[in-house]
XYZ file of C-alpha atoms in Angstrom:
108
model
C 0.098 -0.463 0.233
C 1.352 3.510 -0.495
C 1.764 5.118 2.682
C 0.516 8.761 1.775
C -2.875 7.684 0.990
C -3.197 4.965 3.677
C -5.559 5.108 6.567
C -5.475 2.775 9.634
C -8.408 2.390 12.048
C -8.424 -0.198 14.861
C -11.210 -1.869 17.055
C -13.404 -4.795 17.398
C -17.049 -5.272 16.009
C -17.964 -2.670 13.763
C -14.922 -0.586 13.053
C -15.766 3.000 11.339
C -13.677 3.524 8.032
C -14.120 7.554 7.549
C -14.724 7.937 3.974
C -16.546 5.084 2.900
C -18.260 3.324 5.962
C -17.506 0.715 8.318
C -16.858 -2.677 8.388
C -17.275 -5.797 10.942
C -14.254 -8.635 10.654
C -14.487 -11.106 13.256
C -13.009 -15.156 13.090
C -14.550 -18.234 14.487
C -12.424 -21.475 15.299
C -13.729 -24.122 12.702
C -10.980 -26.285 10.978
C -8.417 -24.164 12.637
C -9.890 -20.324 12.346
C -11.405 -18.391 9.763
C -11.720 -14.927 9.113
C -14.765 -13.126 7.895
C -15.897 -9.385 7.394
C -18.761 -7.961 6.380
C -18.753 -4.152 5.121
C -21.403 -1.235 5.123
C -21.067 1.634 2.952
C -22.172 5.323 4.510
C -25.618 5.042 3.113
C -26.520 1.907 4.689
C -25.902 -0.629 1.671
C -23.472 -3.428 2.222
C -20.208 -2.904 0.174
C -19.368 -5.053 -2.906
C -15.797 -6.598 -2.594
C -13.494 -8.486 -4.662
C -10.229 -9.838 -5.265
C -7.907 -12.628 -4.941
C -7.635 -13.286 -1.030
C -11.470 -13.512 -0.627
C -14.635 -15.812 -1.284
C -18.226 -15.649 -0.299
C -20.407 -12.716 -0.604
C -22.661 -10.951 -1.381
C -22.518 -9.282 2.375
C -20.341 -11.591 4.207
C -16.801 -12.638 2.844
C -14.180 -14.945 3.946
C -10.503 -13.309 3.630
C -7.103 -13.792 3.955
C -5.166 -11.702 7.022
C -2.736 -9.132 5.593
C -3.359 -9.765 1.974
C -5.363 -6.978 0.415
C -9.102 -6.776 -1.603
C -11.006 -4.246 -2.843
C -14.250 -2.664 -1.345
C -16.475 -0.103 -3.478
C -19.763 1.458 -3.161
C -22.625 2.145 -5.580
C -21.274 5.354 -6.881
C -17.744 4.025 -7.429
C -15.975 5.265 -4.549
C -13.573 2.012 -4.174
C -10.678 1.304 -1.614
C -7.859 -1.005 -0.860
C -8.213 -2.900 2.214
C -6.081 -5.045 4.169
C -7.192 -6.184 7.444
C -4.419 -7.404 10.388
C -4.511 -9.105 13.750
C -3.450 -7.183 16.611
C -3.349 -8.077 20.219
C -6.228 -8.763 22.229
C -8.585 -10.202 19.638
C -8.544 -6.244 17.892
C -8.161 -5.848 13.978
C -5.879 -3.151 11.906
C -7.932 -2.075 8.897
C -5.217 -0.274 6.526
C -7.372 1.258 3.579
C -6.619 4.053 0.712
C -8.017 4.731 -2.733
C -8.277 1.906 -5.554
C -9.528 1.061 -8.604
C -12.394 -1.467 -9.038
C -11.170 -3.877 -11.830
C -12.471 -2.564 -15.601
C -13.262 1.039 -13.792
C -16.928 0.579 -13.151
C -18.380 -1.434 -9.510
C -21.432 -2.198 -11.658
C -24.704 -2.730 -10.252
C -26.113 -4.097 -7.146
């Protein structure tokens, strides 16, 4: 990620991402641990997501920690996002402006 445009937010549960919305990263203990996230835009819609390191959707996705993926809203705002584990069950969410593949986020 380009450190000049990168923002970092930390927390548990729903974590605010100023300029986009909020994200809820979490994990379970099934099969050694799976990581999930749900993301909402500022207007209360589920965010669209894509990337080599995520699966699932359209509302909740599985992700791999420390690997980037893209989130977008209906208006075309797109961010490259990386979720990392912190001590005590907290998460760090790093994000910066990104480019959706093909230049458009498409319909919901």
